[in-house]
PDB file of C-alpha atoms in Angstrom:
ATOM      1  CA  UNK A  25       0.000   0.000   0.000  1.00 41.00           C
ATOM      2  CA  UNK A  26       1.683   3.525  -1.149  1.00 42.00           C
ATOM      3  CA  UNK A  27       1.413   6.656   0.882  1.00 40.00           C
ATOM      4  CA  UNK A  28      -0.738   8.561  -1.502  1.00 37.00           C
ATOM      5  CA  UNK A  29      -3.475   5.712  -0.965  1.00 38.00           C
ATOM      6  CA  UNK A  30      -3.370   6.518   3.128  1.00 41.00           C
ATOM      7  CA  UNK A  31      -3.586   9.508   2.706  1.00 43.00           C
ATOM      8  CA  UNK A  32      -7.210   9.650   0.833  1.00 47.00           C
ATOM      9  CA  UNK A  33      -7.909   7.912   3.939  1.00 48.00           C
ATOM     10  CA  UNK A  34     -10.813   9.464   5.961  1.00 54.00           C
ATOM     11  CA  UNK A  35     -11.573   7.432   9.224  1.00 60.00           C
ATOM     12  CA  UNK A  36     -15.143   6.425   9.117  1.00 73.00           C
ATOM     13  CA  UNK A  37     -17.343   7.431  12.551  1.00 84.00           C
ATOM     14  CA  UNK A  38     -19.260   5.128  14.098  1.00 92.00           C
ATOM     15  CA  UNK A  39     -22.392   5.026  12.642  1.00 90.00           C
ATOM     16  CA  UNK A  40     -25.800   6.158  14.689  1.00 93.00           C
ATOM     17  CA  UNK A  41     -27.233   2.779  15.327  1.00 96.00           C
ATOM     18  CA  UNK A  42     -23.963   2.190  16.992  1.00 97.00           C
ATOM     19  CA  UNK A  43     -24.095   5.254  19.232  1.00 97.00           C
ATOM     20  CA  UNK A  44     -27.827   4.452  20.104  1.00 98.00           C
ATOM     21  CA  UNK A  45     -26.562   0.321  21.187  1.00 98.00           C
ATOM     22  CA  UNK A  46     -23.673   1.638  23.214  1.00 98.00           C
ATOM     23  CA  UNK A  47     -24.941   4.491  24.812  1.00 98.00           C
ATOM     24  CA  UNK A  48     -28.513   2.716  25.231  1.00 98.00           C
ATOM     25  CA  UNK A  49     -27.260   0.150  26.918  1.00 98.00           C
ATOM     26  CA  UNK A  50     -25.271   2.549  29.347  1.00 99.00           C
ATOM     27  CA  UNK A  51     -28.351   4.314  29.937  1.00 99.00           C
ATOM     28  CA  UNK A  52     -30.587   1.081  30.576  1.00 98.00           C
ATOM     29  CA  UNK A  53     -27.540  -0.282  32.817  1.00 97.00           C
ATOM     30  CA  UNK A  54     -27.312   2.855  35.290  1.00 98.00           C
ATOM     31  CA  UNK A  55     -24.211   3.862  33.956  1.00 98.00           C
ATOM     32  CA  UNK A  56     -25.565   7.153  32.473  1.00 98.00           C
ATOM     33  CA  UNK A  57     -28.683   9.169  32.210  1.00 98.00           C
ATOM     34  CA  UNK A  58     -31.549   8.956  29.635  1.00 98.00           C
ATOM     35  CA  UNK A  59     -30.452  12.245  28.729  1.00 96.00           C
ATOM     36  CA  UNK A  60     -26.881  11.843  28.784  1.00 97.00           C
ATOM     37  CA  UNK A  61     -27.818   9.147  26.454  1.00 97.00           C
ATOM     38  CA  UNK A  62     -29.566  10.809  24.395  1.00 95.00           C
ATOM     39  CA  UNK A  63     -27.741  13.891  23.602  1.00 93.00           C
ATOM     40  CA  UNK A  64     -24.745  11.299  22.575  1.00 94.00           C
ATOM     41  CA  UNK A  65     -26.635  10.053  20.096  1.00 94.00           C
ATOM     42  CA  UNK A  66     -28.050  12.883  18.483  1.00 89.00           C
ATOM     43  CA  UNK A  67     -24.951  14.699  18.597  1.00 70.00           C
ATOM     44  CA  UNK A  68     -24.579  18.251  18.423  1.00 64.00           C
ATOM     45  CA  UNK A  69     -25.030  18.879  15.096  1.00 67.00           C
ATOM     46  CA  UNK A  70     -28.500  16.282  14.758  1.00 73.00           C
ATOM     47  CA  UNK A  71     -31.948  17.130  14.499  1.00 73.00           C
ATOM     48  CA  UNK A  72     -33.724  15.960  18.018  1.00 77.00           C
ATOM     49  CA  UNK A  73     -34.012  11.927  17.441  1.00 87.00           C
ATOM     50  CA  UNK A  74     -37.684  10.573  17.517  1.00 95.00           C
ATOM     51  CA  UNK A  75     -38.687   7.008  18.046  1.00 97.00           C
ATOM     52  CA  UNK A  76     -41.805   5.661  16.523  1.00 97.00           C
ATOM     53  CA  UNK A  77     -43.855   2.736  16.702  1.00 97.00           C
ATOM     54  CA  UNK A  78     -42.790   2.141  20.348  1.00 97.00           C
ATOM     55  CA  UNK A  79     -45.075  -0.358  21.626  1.00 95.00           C
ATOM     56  CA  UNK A  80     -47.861   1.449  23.842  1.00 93.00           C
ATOM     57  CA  UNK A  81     -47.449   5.123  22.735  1.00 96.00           C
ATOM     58  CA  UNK A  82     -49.191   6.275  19.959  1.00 93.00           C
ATOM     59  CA  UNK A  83     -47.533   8.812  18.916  1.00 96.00           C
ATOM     60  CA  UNK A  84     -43.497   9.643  18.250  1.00 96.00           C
ATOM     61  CA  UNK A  85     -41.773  10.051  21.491  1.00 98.00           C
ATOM     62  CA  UNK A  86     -38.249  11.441  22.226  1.00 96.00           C
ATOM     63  CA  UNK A  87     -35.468   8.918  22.687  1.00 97.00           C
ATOM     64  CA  UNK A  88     -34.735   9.825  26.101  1.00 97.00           C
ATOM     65  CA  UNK A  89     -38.222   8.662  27.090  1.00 98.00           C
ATOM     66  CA  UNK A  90     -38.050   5.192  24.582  1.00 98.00           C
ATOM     67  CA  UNK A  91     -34.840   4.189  26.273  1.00 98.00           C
ATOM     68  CA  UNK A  92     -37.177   4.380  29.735  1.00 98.00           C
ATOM     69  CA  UNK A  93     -39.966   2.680  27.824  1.00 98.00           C
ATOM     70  CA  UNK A  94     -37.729   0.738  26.862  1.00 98.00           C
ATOM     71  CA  UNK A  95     -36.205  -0.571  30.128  1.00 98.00           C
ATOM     72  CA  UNK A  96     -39.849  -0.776  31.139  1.00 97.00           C
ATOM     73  CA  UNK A  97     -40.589  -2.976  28.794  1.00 97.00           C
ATOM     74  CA  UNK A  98     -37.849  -5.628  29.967  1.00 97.00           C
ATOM     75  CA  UNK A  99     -35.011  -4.298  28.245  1.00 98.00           C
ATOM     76  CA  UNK A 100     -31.570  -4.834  29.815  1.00 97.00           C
ATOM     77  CA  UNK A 101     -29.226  -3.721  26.900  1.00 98.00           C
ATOM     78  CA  UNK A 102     -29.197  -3.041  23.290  1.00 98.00           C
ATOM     79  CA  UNK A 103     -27.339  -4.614  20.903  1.00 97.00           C
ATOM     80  CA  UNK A 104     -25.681  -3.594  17.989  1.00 97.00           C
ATOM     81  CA  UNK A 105     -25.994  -5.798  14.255  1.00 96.00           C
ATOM     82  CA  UNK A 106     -24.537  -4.633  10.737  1.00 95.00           C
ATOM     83  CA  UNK A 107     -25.851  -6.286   7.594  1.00 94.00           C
ATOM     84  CA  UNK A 108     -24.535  -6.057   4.015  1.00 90.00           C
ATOM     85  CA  UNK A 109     -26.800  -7.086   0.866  1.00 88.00           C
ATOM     86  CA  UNK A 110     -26.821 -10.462   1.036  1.00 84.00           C
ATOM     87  CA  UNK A 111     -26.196 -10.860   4.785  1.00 83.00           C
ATOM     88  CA  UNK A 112     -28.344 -10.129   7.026  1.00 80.00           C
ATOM     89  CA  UNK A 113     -26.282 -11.552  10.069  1.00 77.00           C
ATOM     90  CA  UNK A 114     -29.168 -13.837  11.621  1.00 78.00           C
ATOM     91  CA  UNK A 115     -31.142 -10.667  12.824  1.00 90.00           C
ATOM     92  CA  UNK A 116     -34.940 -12.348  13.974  1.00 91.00           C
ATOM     93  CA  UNK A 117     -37.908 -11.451  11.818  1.00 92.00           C
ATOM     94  CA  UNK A 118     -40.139 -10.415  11.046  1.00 96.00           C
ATOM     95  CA  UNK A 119     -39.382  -9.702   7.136  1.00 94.00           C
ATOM     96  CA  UNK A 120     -40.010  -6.195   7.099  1.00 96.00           C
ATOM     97  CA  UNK A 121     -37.665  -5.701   9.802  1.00 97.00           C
ATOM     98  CA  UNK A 122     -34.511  -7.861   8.169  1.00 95.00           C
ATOM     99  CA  UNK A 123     -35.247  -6.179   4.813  1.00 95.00           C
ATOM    100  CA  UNK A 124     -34.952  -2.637   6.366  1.00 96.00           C
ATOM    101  CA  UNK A 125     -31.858  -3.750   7.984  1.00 95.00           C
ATOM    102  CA  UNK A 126     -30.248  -4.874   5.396  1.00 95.00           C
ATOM    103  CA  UNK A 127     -31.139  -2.182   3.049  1.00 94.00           C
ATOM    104  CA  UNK A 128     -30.201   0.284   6.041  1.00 93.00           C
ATOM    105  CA  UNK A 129     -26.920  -1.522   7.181  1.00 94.00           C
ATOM    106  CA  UNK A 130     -27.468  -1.685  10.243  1.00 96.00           C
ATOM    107  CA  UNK A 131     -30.282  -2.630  13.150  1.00 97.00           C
ATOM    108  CA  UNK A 132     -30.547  -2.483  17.132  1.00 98.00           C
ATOM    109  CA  UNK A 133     -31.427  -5.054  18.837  1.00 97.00           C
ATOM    110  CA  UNK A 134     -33.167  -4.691  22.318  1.00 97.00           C
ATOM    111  CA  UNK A 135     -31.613  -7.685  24.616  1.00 96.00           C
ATOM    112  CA  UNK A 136     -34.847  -8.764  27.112  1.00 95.00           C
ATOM    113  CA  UNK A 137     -37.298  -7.633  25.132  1.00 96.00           C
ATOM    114  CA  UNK A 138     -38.517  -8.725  21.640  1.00 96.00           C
ATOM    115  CA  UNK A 139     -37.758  -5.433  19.708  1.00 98.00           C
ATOM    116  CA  UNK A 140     -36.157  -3.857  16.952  1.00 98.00           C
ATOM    117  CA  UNK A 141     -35.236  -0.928  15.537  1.00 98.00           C
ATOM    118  CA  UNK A 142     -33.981   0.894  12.563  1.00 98.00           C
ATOM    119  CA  UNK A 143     -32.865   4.223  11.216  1.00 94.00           C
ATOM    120  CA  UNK A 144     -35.350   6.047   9.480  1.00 91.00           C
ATOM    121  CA  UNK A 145     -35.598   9.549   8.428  1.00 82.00           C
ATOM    122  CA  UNK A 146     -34.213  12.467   9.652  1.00 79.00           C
ATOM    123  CA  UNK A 147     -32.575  10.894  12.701  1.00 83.00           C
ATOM    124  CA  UNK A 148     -35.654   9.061  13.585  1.00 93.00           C
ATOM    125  CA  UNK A 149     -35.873   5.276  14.684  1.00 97.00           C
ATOM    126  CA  UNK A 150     -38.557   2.852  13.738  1.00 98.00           C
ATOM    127  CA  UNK A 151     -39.297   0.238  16.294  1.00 98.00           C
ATOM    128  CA  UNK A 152     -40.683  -3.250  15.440  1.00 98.00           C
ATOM    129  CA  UNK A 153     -41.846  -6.231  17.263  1.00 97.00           C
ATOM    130  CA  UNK A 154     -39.386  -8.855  16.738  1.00 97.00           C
ATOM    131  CA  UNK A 155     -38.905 -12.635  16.745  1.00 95.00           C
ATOM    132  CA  UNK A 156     -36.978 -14.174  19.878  1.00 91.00           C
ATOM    133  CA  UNK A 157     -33.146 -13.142  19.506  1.00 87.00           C
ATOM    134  CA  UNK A 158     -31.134 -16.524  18.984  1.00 84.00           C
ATOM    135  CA  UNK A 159     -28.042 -15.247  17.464  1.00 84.00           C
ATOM    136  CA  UNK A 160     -24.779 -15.268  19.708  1.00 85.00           C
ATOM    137  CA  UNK A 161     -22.719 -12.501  19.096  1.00 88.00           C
ATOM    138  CA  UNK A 162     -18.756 -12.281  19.689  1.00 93.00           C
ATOM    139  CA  UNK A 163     -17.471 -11.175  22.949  1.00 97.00           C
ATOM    140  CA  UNK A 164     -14.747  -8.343  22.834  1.00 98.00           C
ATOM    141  CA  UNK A 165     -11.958 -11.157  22.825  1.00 97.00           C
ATOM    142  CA  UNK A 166     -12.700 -12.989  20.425  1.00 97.00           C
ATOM    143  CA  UNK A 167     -13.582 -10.383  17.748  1.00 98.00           C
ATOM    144  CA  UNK A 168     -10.304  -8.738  18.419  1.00 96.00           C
ATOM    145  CA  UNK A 169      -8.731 -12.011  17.354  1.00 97.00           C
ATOM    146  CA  UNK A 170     -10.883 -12.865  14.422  1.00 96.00           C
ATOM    147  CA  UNK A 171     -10.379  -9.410  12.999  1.00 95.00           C
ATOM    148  CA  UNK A 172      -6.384 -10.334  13.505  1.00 92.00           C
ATOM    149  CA  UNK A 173      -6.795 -13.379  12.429  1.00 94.00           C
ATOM    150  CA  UNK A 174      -8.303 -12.646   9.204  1.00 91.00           C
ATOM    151  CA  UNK A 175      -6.022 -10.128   8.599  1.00 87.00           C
ATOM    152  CA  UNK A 176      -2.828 -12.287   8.888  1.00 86.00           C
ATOM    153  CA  UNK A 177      -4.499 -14.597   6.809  1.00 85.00           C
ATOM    154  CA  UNK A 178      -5.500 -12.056   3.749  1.00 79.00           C
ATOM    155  CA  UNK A 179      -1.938 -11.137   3.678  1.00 76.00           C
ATOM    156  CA  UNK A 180      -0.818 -14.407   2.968  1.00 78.00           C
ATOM    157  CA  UNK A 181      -3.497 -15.303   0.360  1.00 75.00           C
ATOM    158  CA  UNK A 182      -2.961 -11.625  -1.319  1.00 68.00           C
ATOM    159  CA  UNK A 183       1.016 -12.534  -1.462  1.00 69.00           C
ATOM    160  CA  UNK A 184       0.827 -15.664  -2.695  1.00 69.00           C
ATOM    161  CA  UNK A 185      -1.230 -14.236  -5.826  1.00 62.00           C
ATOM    162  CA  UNK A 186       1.314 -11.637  -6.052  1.00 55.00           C
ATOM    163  CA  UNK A 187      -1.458  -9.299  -6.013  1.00 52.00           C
ATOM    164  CA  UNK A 188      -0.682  -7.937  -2.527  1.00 48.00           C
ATOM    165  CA  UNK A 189      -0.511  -3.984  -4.016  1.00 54.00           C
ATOM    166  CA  UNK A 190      -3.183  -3.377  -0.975  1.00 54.00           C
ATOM    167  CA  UNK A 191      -1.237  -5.309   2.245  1.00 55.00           C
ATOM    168  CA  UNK A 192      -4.256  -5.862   4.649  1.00 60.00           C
ATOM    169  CA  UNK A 193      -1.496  -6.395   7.181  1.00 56.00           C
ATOM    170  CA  UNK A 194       0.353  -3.164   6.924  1.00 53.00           C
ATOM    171  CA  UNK A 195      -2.933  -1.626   6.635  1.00 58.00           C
ATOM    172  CA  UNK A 196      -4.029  -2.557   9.950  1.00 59.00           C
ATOM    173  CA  UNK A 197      -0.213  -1.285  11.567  1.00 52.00           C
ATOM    174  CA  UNK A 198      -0.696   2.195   9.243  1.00 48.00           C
ATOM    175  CA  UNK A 199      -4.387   2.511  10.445  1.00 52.00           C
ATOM    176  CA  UNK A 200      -2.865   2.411  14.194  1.00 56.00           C
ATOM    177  CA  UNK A 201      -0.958   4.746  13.683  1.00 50.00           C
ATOM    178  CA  UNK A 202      -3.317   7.552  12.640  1.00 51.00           C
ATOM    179  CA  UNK A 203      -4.639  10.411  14.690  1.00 50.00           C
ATOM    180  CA  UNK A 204      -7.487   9.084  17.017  1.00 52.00           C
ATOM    181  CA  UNK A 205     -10.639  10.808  17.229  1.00 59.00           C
ATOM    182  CA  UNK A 206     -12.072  11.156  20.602  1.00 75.00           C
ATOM    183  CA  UNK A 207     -13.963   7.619  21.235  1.00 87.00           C
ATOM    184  CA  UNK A 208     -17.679   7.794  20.458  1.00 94.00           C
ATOM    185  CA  UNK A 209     -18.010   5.129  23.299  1.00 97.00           C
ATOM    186  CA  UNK A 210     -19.624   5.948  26.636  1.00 98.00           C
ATOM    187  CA  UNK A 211     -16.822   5.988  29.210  1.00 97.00           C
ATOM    188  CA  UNK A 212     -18.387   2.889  31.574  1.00 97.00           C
ATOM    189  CA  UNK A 213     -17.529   0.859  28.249  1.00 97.00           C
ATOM    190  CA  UNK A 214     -14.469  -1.258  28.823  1.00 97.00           C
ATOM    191  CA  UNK A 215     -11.179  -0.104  27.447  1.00 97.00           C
ATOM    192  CA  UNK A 216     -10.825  -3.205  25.384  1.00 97.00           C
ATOM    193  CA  UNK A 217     -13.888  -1.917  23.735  1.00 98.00           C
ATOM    194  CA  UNK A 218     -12.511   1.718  22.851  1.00 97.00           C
ATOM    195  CA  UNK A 219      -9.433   0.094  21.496  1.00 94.00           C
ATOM    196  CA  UNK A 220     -11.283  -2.090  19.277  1.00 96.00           C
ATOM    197  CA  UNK A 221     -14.116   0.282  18.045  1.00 96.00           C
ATOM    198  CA  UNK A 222     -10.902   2.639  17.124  1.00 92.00           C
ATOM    199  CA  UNK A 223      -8.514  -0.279  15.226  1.00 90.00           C
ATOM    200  CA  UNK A 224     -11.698  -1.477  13.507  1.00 93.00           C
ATOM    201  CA  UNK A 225     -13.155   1.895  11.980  1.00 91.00           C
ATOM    202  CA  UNK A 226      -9.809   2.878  10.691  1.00 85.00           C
ATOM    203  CA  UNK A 227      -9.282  -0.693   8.913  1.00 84.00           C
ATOM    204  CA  UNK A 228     -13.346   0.188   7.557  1.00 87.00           C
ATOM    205  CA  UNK A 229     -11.660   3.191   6.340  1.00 81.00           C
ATOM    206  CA  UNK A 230      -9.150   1.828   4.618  1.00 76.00           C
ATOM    207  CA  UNK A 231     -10.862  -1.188   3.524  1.00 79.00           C
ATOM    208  CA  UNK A 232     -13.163   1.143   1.432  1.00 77.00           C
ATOM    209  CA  UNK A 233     -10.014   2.527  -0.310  1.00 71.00           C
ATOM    210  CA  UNK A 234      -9.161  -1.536  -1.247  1.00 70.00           C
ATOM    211  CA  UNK A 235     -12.508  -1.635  -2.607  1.00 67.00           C
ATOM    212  CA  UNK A 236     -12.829   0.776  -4.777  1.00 66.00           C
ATOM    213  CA  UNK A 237     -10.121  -0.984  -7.064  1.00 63.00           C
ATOM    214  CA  UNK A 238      -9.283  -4.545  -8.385  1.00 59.00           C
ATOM    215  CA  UNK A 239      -5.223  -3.373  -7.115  1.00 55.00           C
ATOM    216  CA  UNK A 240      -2.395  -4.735  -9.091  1.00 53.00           C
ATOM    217  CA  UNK A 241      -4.901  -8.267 -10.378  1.00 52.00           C
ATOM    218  CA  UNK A 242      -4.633  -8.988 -13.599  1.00 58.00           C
ATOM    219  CA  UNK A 243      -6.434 -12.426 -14.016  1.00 70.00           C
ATOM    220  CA  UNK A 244     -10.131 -13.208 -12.915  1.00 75.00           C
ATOM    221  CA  UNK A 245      -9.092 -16.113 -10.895  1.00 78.00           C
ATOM    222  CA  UNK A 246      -6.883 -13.321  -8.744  1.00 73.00           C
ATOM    223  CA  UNK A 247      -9.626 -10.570  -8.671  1.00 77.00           C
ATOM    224  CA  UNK A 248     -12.190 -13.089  -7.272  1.00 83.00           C
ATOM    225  CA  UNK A 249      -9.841 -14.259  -4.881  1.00 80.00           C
ATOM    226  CA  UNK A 250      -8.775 -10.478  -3.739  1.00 79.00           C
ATOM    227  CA  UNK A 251     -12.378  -9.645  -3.789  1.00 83.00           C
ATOM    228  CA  UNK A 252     -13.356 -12.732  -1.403  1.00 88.00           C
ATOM    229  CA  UNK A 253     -10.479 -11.504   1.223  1.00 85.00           C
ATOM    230  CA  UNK A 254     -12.149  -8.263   0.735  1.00 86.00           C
ATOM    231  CA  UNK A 255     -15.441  -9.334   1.986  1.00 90.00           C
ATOM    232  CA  UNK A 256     -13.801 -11.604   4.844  1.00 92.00           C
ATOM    233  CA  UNK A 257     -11.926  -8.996   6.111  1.00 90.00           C
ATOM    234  CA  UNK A 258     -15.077  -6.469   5.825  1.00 92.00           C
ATOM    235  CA  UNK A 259     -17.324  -9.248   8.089  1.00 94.00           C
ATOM    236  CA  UNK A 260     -14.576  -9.642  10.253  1.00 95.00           C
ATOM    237  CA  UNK A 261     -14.541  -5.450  10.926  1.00 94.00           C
ATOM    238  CA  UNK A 262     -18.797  -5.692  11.186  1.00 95.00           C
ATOM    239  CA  UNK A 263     -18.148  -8.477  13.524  1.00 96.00           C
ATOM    240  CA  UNK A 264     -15.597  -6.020  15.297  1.00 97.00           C
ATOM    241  CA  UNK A 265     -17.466  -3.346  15.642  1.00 97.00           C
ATOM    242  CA  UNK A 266     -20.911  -4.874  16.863  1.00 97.00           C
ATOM    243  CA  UNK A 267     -18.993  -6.565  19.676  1.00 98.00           C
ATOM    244  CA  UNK A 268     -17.601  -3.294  20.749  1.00 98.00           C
ATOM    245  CA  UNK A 269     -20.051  -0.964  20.955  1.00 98.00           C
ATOM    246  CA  UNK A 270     -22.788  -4.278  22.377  1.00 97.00           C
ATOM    247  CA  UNK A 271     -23.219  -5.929  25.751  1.00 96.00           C
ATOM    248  CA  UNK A 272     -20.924  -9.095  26.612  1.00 93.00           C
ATOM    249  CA  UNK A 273     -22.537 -12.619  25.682  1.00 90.00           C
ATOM    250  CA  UNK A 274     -24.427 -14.070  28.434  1.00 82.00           C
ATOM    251  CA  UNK A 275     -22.105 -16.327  29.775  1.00 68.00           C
TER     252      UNK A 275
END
């Protein structure tokens, strides 16, 4: 990977539905206010976040008050998923909700409760009734060694197609090295968790860079293979990145 490429490089933030699982689940767990939790998610910059569809309200509500409803209704944390076309990452129905996940790219996941929801408009969030949660998500350990795992293990398949022009390994060790942002993590989340919300945006970031060319592959049989460690290193980042900003696995 040259310098010119890292340099194009702009670190992606962590997305809203992120924001709203890890600073939900502070808020449902005592470790912040409803407001505190809130305004975090919004940001400064946001139109005031509505929630709609909450079971038992009629009307839109704020999001301070649906994180109360919320814990009302049973809810003990909220969990973070991120789909891609194609992969919905075993999110519970009902169809309507998967489909607007995956179209979306991402979904929370109430842990307690049976619901869902999903960005909509404006900085609102849609809230479904969903289907019993069986999916078991990665603790903080284990993603942070899949995501090095897979990354060890692109940069051997890459260099043994000579086609390594994009080095997934020195990508990760140049990603470290940029300028961190401040963490958009609650600060009762564990520091494990900032580290690996930070390492796994910046790979996102450069990932995207990868993707937007077939590098130095001439054949098909070496563009389908780069494009395969592609999309194993891009689950591996999703993977990353839900555990970080979502409540440990029971267990």
């Amino acid at each position: 990977m040259d310098s010119s490429e890292t340099e194009e490089v702009v670190v992606h933030e962590l997305p809203g539905a992120g924001r709203l699982a890890a600073w939900g689940t502070a808020a449902l767990t005592g470790a912040c206010s409803l407001d505190e939790a809130a305004d975090a998610v919004t940001g400064p910059h946001d139109a005031a976040h509505r929630v709609l569809g909450l079971p038992g309200e009629g009307t839109p509500v704020t999001l301070a008050y649906a994180l109360g409803r919320l814990r009302f209704l049973g809810a003990a944390a909220l969990r973070l998923v991120l789909t891609r076309p194609g992969d919905p990452s075993g999110l519970p129905g009902p169809k309507a909700f998967t489909e607007g996940a995956v179209a979306g790219g991402a979904a929370v996941v109430a842990v307690g409760a049976e619901i869902g929801l999903l960005p909509a408009a404006r900085g609102d969030w849609q809230t479904y009734v969903v289907e019993p949660d069986r999916r078991t998500p990665l603790s903080i350990h284990d993603a942070e060694r899949a995501l090095g795992a897979v990354v060890r293990d692109a940069a051997e398949v890459l260099a043994a197609l000579d086609v390594a022009r994009w080095d997934p390994a020195a990508a990760d060790v140049i990603s470290r090295g940029t300028r961190a942002a401040s963490s958009p993590l609650p600060p009762s989340a564990p520091p494990a968790a900032h580290a690996l919300l930070a390492r796994s945006l910046r790979l996102a970031s450069v990932l995207e860079v990868a993707q937007a060319s077939e590098g130095a592959a001439v054949s098909g049989t070496a563009m389908t293979a780069r494009r395969q460690v592609l999309r194993d290193l891009d689950t591996a980042v999703r993977r990353a990145v839900e555990a970080a900003c979502s409540p440990p696995p029971p267990g």
